[in-house]
Coordinates of C-alpha atoms and ligand atoms in Angstrom, one line a residue:
M1 CA 153.0 220.5 25.6
T2 CA 155.8 219.1 23.3
Y3 CA 159.0 220.5 21.8
Y4 CA 156.8 221.5 18.8
R5 CA 153.9 223.2 20.5
T6 CA 152.4 224.7 23.6
H7 CA 149.0 225.3 22.0
N8 CA 147.2 224.1 18.9
L9 CA 146.2 226.6 16.3
G10 CA 142.6 226.9 17.3
E11 CA 143.3 227.5 20.9
L12 CA 144.7 230.9 21.7
R13 CA 142.3 233.6 23.0
A14 CA 142.5 237.1 24.4
S15 CA 143.2 235.5 27.8
N16 CA 146.5 234.3 26.5
I17 CA 147.8 237.8 25.7
G18 CA 151.3 238.3 27.0
E19 CA 152.2 234.6 27.0
T20 CA 155.2 233.3 25.1
V21 CA 154.0 230.3 23.0
T22 CA 155.4 227.7 20.7
L23 CA 153.3 226.8 17.6
S24 CA 153.7 224.4 14.7
G25 CA 151.8 223.9 11.6
W26 CA 151.4 224.5 7.8
V27 CA 151.8 227.9 6.2
D28 CA 148.2 228.5 5.0
T29 CA 148.5 231.9 3.5
K30 CA 151.2 234.6 3.6
R31 CA 151.1 238.4 3.1
D32 CA 154.3 240.4 2.7
L33 CA 154.3 244.1 3.5
G34 CA 158.0 244.8 3.4
G35 CA 159.4 244.5 7.0
L36 CA 156.2 243.0 8.1
T37 CA 155.0 239.5 7.1
F38 CA 151.7 237.9 8.2
I39 CA 151.2 234.2 8.0
D40 CA 148.1 232.2 8.8
L41 CA 149.4 229.1 10.4
R42 CA 147.1 226.1 10.2
D43 CA 146.8 222.7 11.9
R44 CA 143.9 220.3 12.4
E45 CA 142.3 222.5 15.0
G46 CA 142.3 225.8 13.2
K47 CA 144.3 228.9 12.1
T48 CA 146.4 231.5 14.1
Q49 CA 147.8 234.6 12.6
I50 CA 151.5 234.9 13.2
V51 CA 153.5 238.1 12.5
F52 CA 157.1 238.6 11.6
H53 CA 158.2 242.2 12.3
T54 CA 161.7 243.6 12.1
D55 CA 161.1 245.6 15.4
I56 CA 160.7 242.3 17.2
A57 CA 162.4 239.5 15.3
E58 CA 165.9 239.5 13.9
D59 CA 166.1 240.6 10.2
S60 CA 167.3 237.1 9.3
V61 CA 164.1 235.6 10.8
V62 CA 161.9 238.0 8.8
E63 CA 163.9 237.3 5.6
R64 CA 163.4 233.6 6.0
A65 CA 159.7 234.1 6.7
Q66 CA 159.4 236.1 3.5
K67 CA 160.8 233.1 1.5
L68 CA 158.4 230.5 2.9
K69 CA 156.2 228.7 0.5
N70 CA 152.6 227.9 1.2
E71 CA 152.1 224.5 2.9
S72 CA 155.7 224.4 4.3
V73 CA 155.8 223.1 7.9
I74 CA 157.2 225.5 10.5
K75 CA 157.7 225.8 14.2
V76 CA 157.7 229.3 15.7
I77 CA 158.2 230.8 19.2
G78 CA 156.5 234.2 19.9
V79 CA 154.4 236.4 22.1
V80 CA 150.7 236.6 22.0
K81 CA 149.4 240.1 21.4
E82 CA 146.0 241.7 20.9
R83 CA 145.1 242.0 17.3
Q84 CA 144.5 245.5 15.9
S85 CA 142.0 244.5 13.3
K86 CA 140.1 241.6 14.9
N87 CA 138.7 238.7 12.8
A88 CA 135.3 237.6 14.1
N89 CA 135.2 234.7 11.6
I90 CA 137.7 232.6 13.5
P91 CA 138.0 231.7 17.2
T92 CA 141.6 232.9 17.4
G93 CA 140.6 236.2 15.7
D94 CA 141.3 238.4 18.7
I95 CA 145.0 237.7 18.9
E96 CA 148.1 237.4 16.8
V97 CA 151.5 236.0 17.7
F98 CA 154.6 238.1 17.2
V99 CA 157.4 235.6 16.3
T100 CA 160.9 235.8 17.7
E101 CA 162.2 232.4 16.5
L102 CA 161.4 230.4 13.3
E103 CA 162.4 226.8 12.5
V104 CA 161.5 225.5 9.1
L105 CA 160.7 221.9 9.7
N106 CA 160.0 221.1 6.0
N107 CA 159.6 223.0 2.8
C108 CA 156.7 222.4 0.4
D109 CA 157.3 221.8 -3.3
V110 CA 155.2 223.4 -6.0
L111 CA 151.6 222.4 -5.1
P112 CA 149.3 220.6 -7.6
F113 CA 146.5 222.9 -6.3
Q114 CA 146.1 225.5 -3.6
V115 CA 145.0 223.8 -0.4
T116 CA 143.4 227.1 0.8
G117 CA 140.7 228.9 -1.1
D118 CA 139.8 227.6 -4.5
E119 CA 136.5 225.7 -4.2
N120 CA 136.3 224.7 -7.9
L121 CA 139.0 222.1 -7.8
S122 CA 138.9 219.1 -10.2
E123 CA 137.9 216.1 -8.3
N124 CA 140.4 213.9 -10.1
V125 CA 143.2 216.1 -8.9
R126 CA 141.8 216.1 -5.4
L127 CA 141.7 212.3 -5.4
K128 CA 145.2 211.9 -6.8
Y129 CA 146.6 214.1 -4.0
R130 CA 144.0 213.0 -1.4
Y131 CA 146.5 213.6 1.4
L132 CA 146.6 217.3 0.4
D133 CA 142.8 217.4 -0.2
L134 CA 142.3 216.2 3.4
R135 CA 144.2 219.2 4.7
R136 CA 141.4 221.4 3.5
P137 CA 139.2 222.6 6.4
Q138 CA 136.0 221.2 4.9
M139 CA 137.6 217.8 4.6
T140 CA 139.1 218.0 8.0
R141 CA 135.6 218.7 9.3
N142 CA 134.3 215.7 7.5
L143 CA 136.9 213.4 9.0
K144 CA 136.2 214.8 12.5
M145 CA 132.5 214.3 12.0
R146 CA 133.0 210.8 10.8
H147 CA 135.0 210.1 13.9
K148 CA 132.3 211.7 16.0
M149 CA 129.6 209.6 14.4
I150 CA 131.5 206.4 14.9
M151 CA 132.3 207.2 18.5
S152 CA 128.6 208.0 19.3
I153 CA 127.6 204.7 17.6
R154 CA 130.1 202.7 19.7
N155 CA 129.1 204.4 22.9
Y156 CA 125.4 203.9 22.3
M157 CA 125.9 200.2 21.3
D158 CA 128.1 199.6 24.3
E159 CA 125.6 201.2 26.7
R160 CA 122.8 199.1 25.3
G161 CA 124.7 195.8 25.7
F162 CA 125.8 195.1 22.2
L163 CA 129.0 193.2 21.6
D164 CA 131.4 194.3 18.9
V165 CA 132.4 191.1 17.1
D166 CA 134.4 191.2 13.9
T167 CA 133.8 188.8 11.0
P168 CA 136.1 187.7 8.2
I169 CA 136.9 189.6 5.0
L170 CA 138.1 186.5 3.2
T171 CA 134.9 184.5 3.1
K172 CA 132.2 183.0 1.0
S173 CA 129.6 184.7 -1.2
T174 CA 126.9 186.4 0.9
P175 CA 123.2 186.8 -0.1
E176 CA 122.8 190.4 -0.9
G177 CA 122.6 189.5 -4.6
A178 CA 125.2 191.9 -6.0
R179 CA 128.3 190.8 -7.9
D180 CA 131.1 189.5 -5.7
F181 CA 134.7 190.6 -5.5
L182 CA 136.8 187.4 -5.7
V183 CA 140.2 186.6 -4.3
P184 CA 142.0 183.6 -5.6
S185 CA 143.4 181.1 -3.0
R186 CA 147.1 180.2 -3.5
T187 CA 146.8 177.4 -1.0
N188 CA 143.7 175.9 -2.6
P189 CA 144.3 176.1 -6.3
G190 CA 141.3 177.0 -8.4
D191 CA 139.2 178.1 -5.4
F192 CA 138.2 181.6 -4.5
Y193 CA 137.2 183.6 -1.5
A194 CA 134.5 186.3 -1.9
L195 CA 134.8 189.6 -0.1
P196 CA 131.7 190.1 2.1
Q197 CA 128.9 192.1 0.6
S198 CA 127.9 192.3 4.3
P199 CA 128.4 190.2 7.4
Q200 CA 124.8 188.9 7.0
L201 CA 125.5 185.2 7.4
F202 CA 128.0 185.6 10.2
K203 CA 125.8 187.9 12.3
Q204 CA 122.9 185.5 12.1
L205 CA 125.3 182.6 13.0
L206 CA 126.4 184.7 16.0
M207 CA 122.7 184.8 17.1
I208 CA 122.8 181.0 17.0
S209 CA 126.0 181.2 19.1
G210 CA 124.1 183.1 21.7
V211 CA 125.7 186.5 21.3
E212 CA 122.1 188.0 21.5
R213 CA 123.2 191.6 20.7
Y214 CA 125.9 192.1 18.0
F215 CA 127.2 195.1 16.2
Q216 CA 130.2 195.8 14.0
I217 CA 131.4 198.7 11.9
A218 CA 132.1 196.6 8.9
K219 CA 133.7 197.0 5.5
C220 CA 131.5 195.7 2.8
F221 CA 132.2 195.1 -0.9
R222 CA 129.9 195.0 -3.9
D223 CA 131.1 194.9 -7.4
E224 CA 128.3 196.9 -8.9
D225 CA 128.3 199.6 -11.5
L226 CA 128.8 202.8 -9.5
R227 CA 126.3 205.5 -9.2
A228 CA 126.7 208.9 -7.6
D229 CA 126.2 207.8 -4.0
R230 CA 127.7 204.3 -4.3
Q231 CA 131.2 202.9 -3.8
P232 CA 132.6 199.4 -4.4
E233 CA 133.8 199.4 -0.8
F234 CA 131.8 201.0 1.9
T235 CA 131.3 201.0 5.6
Q236 CA 128.3 199.6 7.3
L237 CA 127.0 199.7 10.8
D238 CA 125.8 196.1 11.1
I239 CA 123.5 195.1 13.9
E240 CA 121.7 191.9 14.9
M241 CA 119.5 191.1 18.0
S242 CA 117.9 187.9 19.4
F243 CA 114.5 187.5 21.2
V244 CA 113.0 190.6 19.7
E245 CA 110.2 191.6 17.5
Q246 CA 110.3 194.2 14.7
K247 CA 109.0 197.0 17.0
D248 CA 111.8 196.3 19.6
I249 CA 114.5 196.6 16.9
M250 CA 112.9 199.8 15.5
N251 CA 112.7 201.4 18.9
E252 CA 116.3 200.5 19.8
I253 CA 117.5 201.8 16.4
E254 CA 115.4 205.0 16.7
G255 CA 117.3 205.8 19.9
L256 CA 120.6 205.2 18.2
A257 CA 119.6 207.3 15.2
K258 CA 118.6 210.2 17.4
R259 CA 121.8 210.1 19.4
V260 CA 124.0 210.0 16.3
F261 CA 122.0 212.8 14.6
K262 CA 122.4 215.0 17.7
N263 CA 126.1 214.4 18.0
V264 CA 126.8 215.1 14.4
T265 CA 124.4 217.9 13.5
G266 CA 123.9 219.4 17.0
E267 CA 120.2 219.3 16.3
S268 CA 117.7 217.1 18.0
A269 CA 115.1 214.8 16.4
D270 CA 112.7 214.7 19.3
Y271 CA 109.8 213.0 17.6
E272 CA 108.6 209.5 17.0
F273 CA 109.8 208.6 13.5
P274 CA 106.7 208.1 11.3
R275 CA 106.2 204.6 9.9
M276 CA 104.8 204.2 6.4
P277 CA 104.1 200.9 4.6
Y278 CA 106.0 200.4 1.4
A279 CA 102.8 200.3 -0.7
E280 CA 101.7 203.7 0.6
A281 CA 105.1 205.2 0.0
M282 CA 105.0 204.0 -3.6
E283 CA 101.4 205.2 -4.1
R284 CA 102.0 208.6 -2.6
F285 CA 105.6 209.4 -3.6
G286 CA 106.5 206.9 -6.3
S287 CA 109.5 205.9 -4.1
D288 CA 110.4 203.5 -1.3
K289 CA 112.6 206.2 0.1
P290 CA 110.4 209.3 -0.2
D291 CA 111.7 212.8 0.6
T292 CA 108.8 214.0 2.7
R293 CA 110.1 217.5 3.1
F294 CA 107.8 218.6 0.4
G295 CA 104.4 217.6 -1.1
V296 CA 103.7 217.1 -4.8
E297 CA 102.2 213.7 -4.1
L298 CA 101.1 211.3 -6.8
K299 CA 97.3 211.2 -7.5
D300 CA 95.5 208.2 -8.8
L301 CA 93.5 208.7 -12.1
M302 CA 92.9 205.0 -12.9
D303 CA 89.1 205.1 -12.6
I304 CA 88.8 208.3 -14.7
M305 CA 91.1 207.0 -17.4
A306 CA 89.5 203.5 -17.5
T307 CA 86.5 204.9 -19.4
C308 CA 88.0 207.9 -21.1
G309 CA 88.3 208.6 -24.8
F310 CA 92.2 208.7 -24.8
K311 CA 93.4 205.4 -26.1
G312 CA 96.9 205.7 -24.6
F313 CA 95.6 205.9 -21.1
K314 CA 92.7 203.6 -21.5
S315 CA 94.7 200.7 -22.9
A316 CA 97.3 201.1 -20.1
V317 CA 94.6 200.4 -17.6
E318 CA 93.2 197.6 -19.7
N319 CA 96.6 196.0 -19.8
G320 CA 96.9 195.9 -16.0
G321 CA 98.8 199.2 -15.7
I322 CA 98.1 202.3 -13.7
V323 CA 97.7 206.0 -14.3
K324 CA 99.0 208.6 -11.9
A325 CA 99.5 212.3 -11.9
I326 CA 101.5 214.9 -10.0
V327 CA 101.0 218.7 -10.0
A328 CA 103.9 221.1 -10.6
P329 CA 102.7 224.1 -8.7
G330 CA 102.6 227.6 -10.2
V331 CA 104.7 227.0 -13.3
A332 CA 102.1 227.1 -16.1
E333 CA 103.6 230.4 -17.4
Q334 CA 107.2 229.5 -16.7
F335 CA 107.2 225.9 -18.2
S336 CA 107.5 226.3 -22.0
R337 CA 106.9 223.3 -24.3
K338 CA 110.7 222.9 -24.4
I339 CA 111.0 222.7 -20.6
L340 CA 108.0 220.2 -20.5
T341 CA 109.7 218.1 -23.2
E342 CA 112.9 218.1 -21.0
Y343 CA 110.8 216.8 -18.1
E344 CA 109.2 214.2 -20.3
D345 CA 112.6 213.1 -21.6
Y346 CA 113.8 212.8 -18.0
A347 CA 110.7 210.7 -17.1
K348 CA 111.4 208.4 -20.1
T349 CA 114.8 207.5 -18.7
Y350 CA 113.0 205.6 -15.9
F351 CA 112.3 201.9 -16.8
G352 CA 111.5 202.8 -20.4
A353 CA 108.5 205.1 -19.7
K354 CA 106.9 205.8 -23.0
G355 CA 105.9 209.4 -22.3
M356 CA 104.6 211.9 -19.9
A357 CA 101.5 214.0 -20.8
W358 CA 100.8 217.4 -19.4
I359 CA 97.9 219.7 -18.8
K360 CA 98.4 223.4 -18.1
L361 CA 95.7 225.3 -16.2
T362 CA 95.9 228.9 -17.3
E363 CA 93.7 232.0 -16.8
E364 CA 92.4 231.3 -20.3
G365 CA 91.5 227.7 -19.5
V366 CA 93.0 224.3 -20.1
N367 CA 96.0 224.1 -22.4
S368 CA 97.2 220.6 -23.3
P369 CA 97.9 218.5 -26.4
I370 CA 95.7 215.8 -24.9
A371 CA 92.8 218.0 -23.9
K372 CA 90.8 217.1 -27.0
F373 CA 90.5 213.5 -26.0
F374 CA 88.6 214.3 -22.8
T375 CA 85.0 215.4 -22.2
E376 CA 84.5 218.4 -20.0
E377 CA 83.4 216.2 -17.2
E378 CA 86.5 214.1 -17.5
M379 CA 88.8 217.1 -17.5
D380 CA 86.9 218.5 -14.4
A381 CA 87.4 215.1 -12.7
I382 CA 91.1 215.2 -13.4
I383 CA 91.4 218.7 -12.1
A384 CA 89.4 217.9 -9.0
R385 CA 91.3 214.7 -8.3
T386 CA 94.7 216.3 -8.6
E387 CA 93.6 219.4 -6.8
A388 CA 95.4 221.5 -9.4
K389 CA 94.8 225.3 -9.4
V390 CA 95.1 227.9 -12.1
G391 CA 98.8 228.4 -12.8
D392 CA 99.6 224.7 -12.2
V393 CA 100.8 222.0 -14.6
I394 CA 99.4 218.4 -14.2
M395 CA 101.9 215.7 -15.3
I396 CA 100.5 212.3 -16.1
V397 CA 102.1 208.9 -16.8
A398 CA 100.2 205.7 -17.7
D399 CA 102.1 202.4 -17.8
R400 CA 103.0 199.4 -15.6
A401 CA 103.1 200.3 -11.9
K402 CA 106.9 200.1 -11.7
V403 CA 107.3 202.4 -14.6
V404 CA 104.8 205.0 -13.4
Y405 CA 106.2 205.1 -9.9
G406 CA 109.8 205.2 -11.2
A407 CA 109.1 208.0 -13.7
L408 CA 106.8 210.2 -11.5
G409 CA 108.8 209.6 -8.4
A410 CA 111.9 210.9 -10.3
V411 CA 110.0 213.9 -11.8
R412 CA 108.7 214.7 -8.4
L413 CA 112.2 215.0 -7.0
K414 CA 113.4 217.0 -9.9
L415 CA 110.5 219.5 -9.4
G416 CA 111.3 219.5 -5.7
K417 CA 114.9 220.6 -6.4
E418 CA 114.4 222.8 -9.3
L419 CA 111.4 224.7 -8.0
E420 CA 113.1 224.9 -4.6
L421 CA 110.2 223.2 -2.8
I422 CA 112.6 221.5 -0.3
N423 CA 113.7 223.2 2.8
N424 CA 117.4 222.3 3.0
D425 CA 117.6 223.2 6.7
E426 CA 115.2 220.5 7.6
F427 CA 115.9 216.8 8.4
K428 CA 113.1 214.3 8.2
F429 CA 113.4 210.7 9.4
L430 CA 110.9 208.1 8.2
W431 CA 110.5 204.4 8.5
I432 CA 109.3 202.4 5.5
V433 CA 107.9 199.0 6.5
D434 CA 106.3 195.9 5.0
F435 CA 108.5 195.6 1.9
P436 CA 107.5 192.9 -0.6
M437 CA 109.4 189.6 -0.3
F438 CA 109.9 189.1 -4.0
E439 CA 110.6 191.3 -7.0
Y440 CA 110.5 190.2 -10.6
D441 CA 113.7 190.5 -12.4
E442 CA 112.8 191.2 -16.1
E443 CA 116.3 190.6 -17.4
E444 CA 116.7 187.2 -15.8
Q445 CA 112.9 186.5 -16.0
R446 CA 112.7 185.2 -12.5
Y447 CA 111.8 186.3 -9.0
K448 CA 114.5 187.5 -6.7
A449 CA 114.4 188.4 -3.0
Q450 CA 113.8 192.1 -2.7
H451 CA 116.0 192.3 0.4
H452 CA 117.6 188.9 0.9
P453 CA 116.3 185.3 1.2
F454 CA 116.5 185.2 5.0
T455 CA 113.8 187.9 5.4
S456 CA 110.8 186.6 7.3
I457 CA 107.3 186.8 5.9
K458 CA 104.4 188.5 7.7
D459 CA 102.2 186.0 9.4
E460 CA 99.1 187.4 7.6
D461 CA 100.8 186.8 4.2
M462 CA 102.1 183.3 4.9
Q463 CA 99.2 181.6 3.1
L464 CA 99.7 183.9 0.1
F465 CA 103.3 182.8 0.1
L466 CA 102.4 179.1 0.3
D467 CA 99.9 179.6 -2.5
G468 CA 102.7 181.1 -4.7
E469 CA 101.2 184.7 -4.8
M470 CA 104.7 186.1 -5.3
D471 CA 103.8 189.7 -6.0
T472 CA 101.8 190.3 -2.8
V473 CA 103.8 188.6 -0.1
R474 CA 105.1 191.2 2.5
T475 CA 107.9 190.8 4.9
N476 CA 108.8 191.9 8.5
S477 CA 111.2 194.5 7.2
Y478 CA 112.0 198.2 7.7
D479 CA 114.2 200.8 6.1
L480 CA 115.2 204.0 7.7
V481 CA 115.0 207.0 5.4
L482 CA 116.5 210.5 6.0
N483 CA 115.6 213.3 3.6
G484 CA 114.9 210.9 0.7
S485 CA 118.0 208.7 1.2
E486 CA 117.8 205.2 2.5
I487 CA 120.3 205.2 5.3
G488 CA 119.6 201.8 6.8
G489 CA 117.5 198.7 6.4
G490 CA 116.9 195.2 7.8
S491 CA 114.4 192.6 8.8
I492 CA 113.2 189.9 11.2
R493 CA 114.8 186.8 9.9
I494 CA 113.3 183.4 9.0
F495 CA 114.3 181.0 11.8
N496 CA 112.3 178.0 10.7
P497 CA 114.3 175.7 8.4
E498 CA 111.3 174.5 6.5
I499 CA 110.1 178.0 5.6
Q500 CA 113.7 178.8 4.6
S501 CA 113.8 175.8 2.2
K502 CA 110.5 176.9 0.7
V503 CA 111.8 180.4 0.1
F504 CA 114.9 179.0 -1.7
E505 CA 112.5 176.8 -3.7
K506 CA 110.4 179.8 -4.7
L507 CA 113.5 181.7 -5.7
G508 CA 114.3 178.9 -8.1
L509 CA 117.3 177.6 -6.1
S510 CA 117.5 173.8 -6.4
K511 CA 118.2 171.9 -3.2
E512 CA 121.7 171.3 -4.4
E513 CA 122.3 174.9 -5.2
A514 CA 120.9 176.0 -1.8
K515 CA 123.1 173.5 -0.1
E516 CA 126.2 174.6 -2.0
K517 CA 125.6 178.3 -1.4
F518 CA 124.2 178.3 2.1
G519 CA 124.4 174.7 3.3
F520 CA 126.5 175.5 6.4
F521 CA 124.1 178.3 7.3
V522 CA 120.9 176.3 6.9
D523 CA 122.5 173.4 8.9
A524 CA 123.2 175.8 11.8
F525 CA 119.4 176.4 12.1
K526 CA 118.9 172.8 13.1
Y527 CA 120.7 173.3 16.4
G528 CA 118.4 175.8 18.1
A529 CA 118.2 179.2 16.5
P530 CA 116.6 181.9 18.5
P531 CA 114.2 184.3 16.9
H532 CA 116.3 187.2 15.7
G533 CA 116.5 190.2 13.4
G534 CA 118.7 193.2 12.6
L535 CA 119.6 195.8 10.2
A536 CA 122.5 197.7 8.7
F537 CA 123.2 201.3 8.2
G538 CA 125.3 202.7 5.4
I539 CA 127.7 205.0 7.4
D540 CA 128.9 206.9 4.4
R541 CA 125.6 207.8 3.0
W542 CA 124.1 208.6 6.4
L543 CA 127.0 211.0 7.1
M544 CA 126.7 212.5 3.7
V545 CA 123.1 213.4 4.3
M546 CA 123.7 214.8 7.8
L547 CA 126.6 217.0 6.6
K548 CA 124.6 218.0 3.5
E549 CA 127.5 217.0 1.3
Q550 CA 126.7 216.4 -2.4
S551 CA 129.1 213.5 -3.0
I552 CA 129.6 210.3 -0.9
R553 CA 133.3 210.6 -1.8
D554 CA 133.5 213.7 0.4
V555 CA 132.8 211.8 3.5
I556 CA 135.1 208.8 2.8
P557 CA 138.7 209.3 3.6
F558 CA 140.1 207.5 0.5
P559 CA 137.3 206.9 -1.9
K560 CA 137.3 205.4 -5.4
T561 CA 136.2 207.0 -8.7
N562 CA 133.1 206.0 -10.6
K563 CA 135.3 203.4 -12.4
G564 CA 136.3 201.9 -9.1
Q565 CA 139.8 203.3 -9.3
C566 CA 141.9 204.8 -6.5
L567 CA 143.7 207.7 -8.3
M568 CA 146.2 208.1 -5.5
T569 CA 147.6 204.5 -5.3
E570 CA 146.6 203.7 -8.9
A571 CA 144.7 200.6 -7.8
P572 CA 143.6 198.4 -9.4
S573 CA 146.9 197.8 -11.3
K574 CA 148.7 195.1 -13.2
V575 CA 150.7 192.4 -11.3
D576 CA 153.7 190.3 -12.1
D577 CA 153.3 187.1 -14.1
K578 CA 155.0 185.4 -11.2
Q579 CA 152.2 186.5 -8.8
L580 CA 149.7 185.3 -11.3
E581 CA 151.4 181.9 -11.6
E582 CA 151.5 181.5 -7.8
L583 CA 147.7 181.9 -7.9
Y584 CA 147.3 179.5 -10.8
L585 CA 145.9 182.4 -12.8
D586 CA 146.5 183.3 -16.4
S587 CA 146.1 186.8 -17.5
T588 CA 143.9 186.5 -20.5
Y589 CA 143.2 190.2 -20.7
N590 CA 143.8 191.5 -24.1
S591 CA 143.1 195.1 -24.7
E592 CA 142.6 194.5 -28.4
I593 CA 139.7 192.1 -27.7
V594 CA 138.2 194.2 -24.9
Ligands
LIG1 N1 122.8 192.6 5.3 C1 121.7 193.5 4.9 C2 122.2 194.6 3.9 O1 123.4 194.8 3.9 C3 121.1 194.3 6.1 C4 120.4 193.4 7.1 O2 119.5 192.7 6.7 O3 120.8 193.4 8.2 O4 121.5 195.1 3.2

């Protein structure tokens, strides 16, 4: 109880009837009926209806109430009464407060948007006035849920013996492989810090320090082109453990994920999370983060196409490619050529897929532009393999594996959404394991670490690695997927310095480069490194999925736009020449050239 309030605005119930209370908050909505004014007063905890009536309050109080603008901040004293027309939608709906005293604590200017109601607000306006946007109940809920999530993480980690250790923000480039944000050093002219892409190096060094169980809720920075669910600055739950194997980490983390899930959604996930190898996920779903809430799995047509009369498919197989199909259920009537072309165009946006063929199974028989290239037996074999029924549409892509998986994986998801095959009330956790160690970067024409270069190789694939079989080497790694979003991932690390050097070598890093980039790190492994591993969760994305929000920006208190701007503070922004001079920097930016 303070001068300003005896109760918050979500608190009063029928049991409070007759009490005199003091309330403070924002004017959410106001209705004037002559000598009677109703206001919904709002604070973080909810809304309470307050009533100004000339029978109870002095005329001057009622008059001042009539003049109140939405979002002004007021304090009132009044008596709790039973409400005539009860509102079952809010917890305080059984009562209302008849005001006797009103103090206007602050008036609100003309608002850039109505805080209450209008759901179709422009996101740019919301971001510019984020402090107002955060007053909206949906956003207040998201802030509360974020807090709840972080508290349940902290409690769990503490119970399980993890130490919360913080690591520097001004540091050196880390190995995640994205572009760094750089900070020039005034005291070391010409040198730069990098903002951490993750605390990866520090957490592994902490294992060498003997911390054994580490966690941190860490800010991470990656200067990448932003996609819908990415931000340049994001929050990660970072974890590392010593003297454990992959299964120990996964079990520990499963416990954490269940706890957090229960605390945030109120539902329980009382099942052992399924574990699926990366290769199987790609083959069945065309994705390393499959949404397994619906079927429409990829079917293999390689053997049928290898000998068929359709050149396009046959040559794809001859050139080392693959042929896969998915079945769009029950849409043969509904999917016109135009719609199918739209799907094909969509498929083509994935890694340059050249096309997507389709076969409709109708009551009248097969309908497809490519039907003429197949014998009856071949067509029967395609139908049998895909298990398509009359009324279905078979969609086929033939190309390099990466292209086929990318295209059909994306089309599968589009079908899932558009045909409403996904049960949005369902949550499905899934582990993906055994990721490849390397991935070929076509632009740079070299192999890169798929996760990072400190990921350990599976014992059974070590010989392949030593023989240089880059495409087939698998790692002791795991990602946790929830409803088709990767919410976390990590690995058991290499702790043998010789293997580490070999990995650098295979990644094309010369001894000098490796020393310059990671020398201090590799050195540390000479002084007794315990076996260790860990992972990191993207807090923002995980929360977004649990709250079923469409945008990652809705679960981040102060997010940036797709161009990496903060519309509220107007960062990034120009700085004085003097500041640049002190940093030995020259602003060479010239908008004419750019
Ligand atoms: N540092 C890794 C990442 O941010 C996670 C890990 O391996 O622990 O992706």
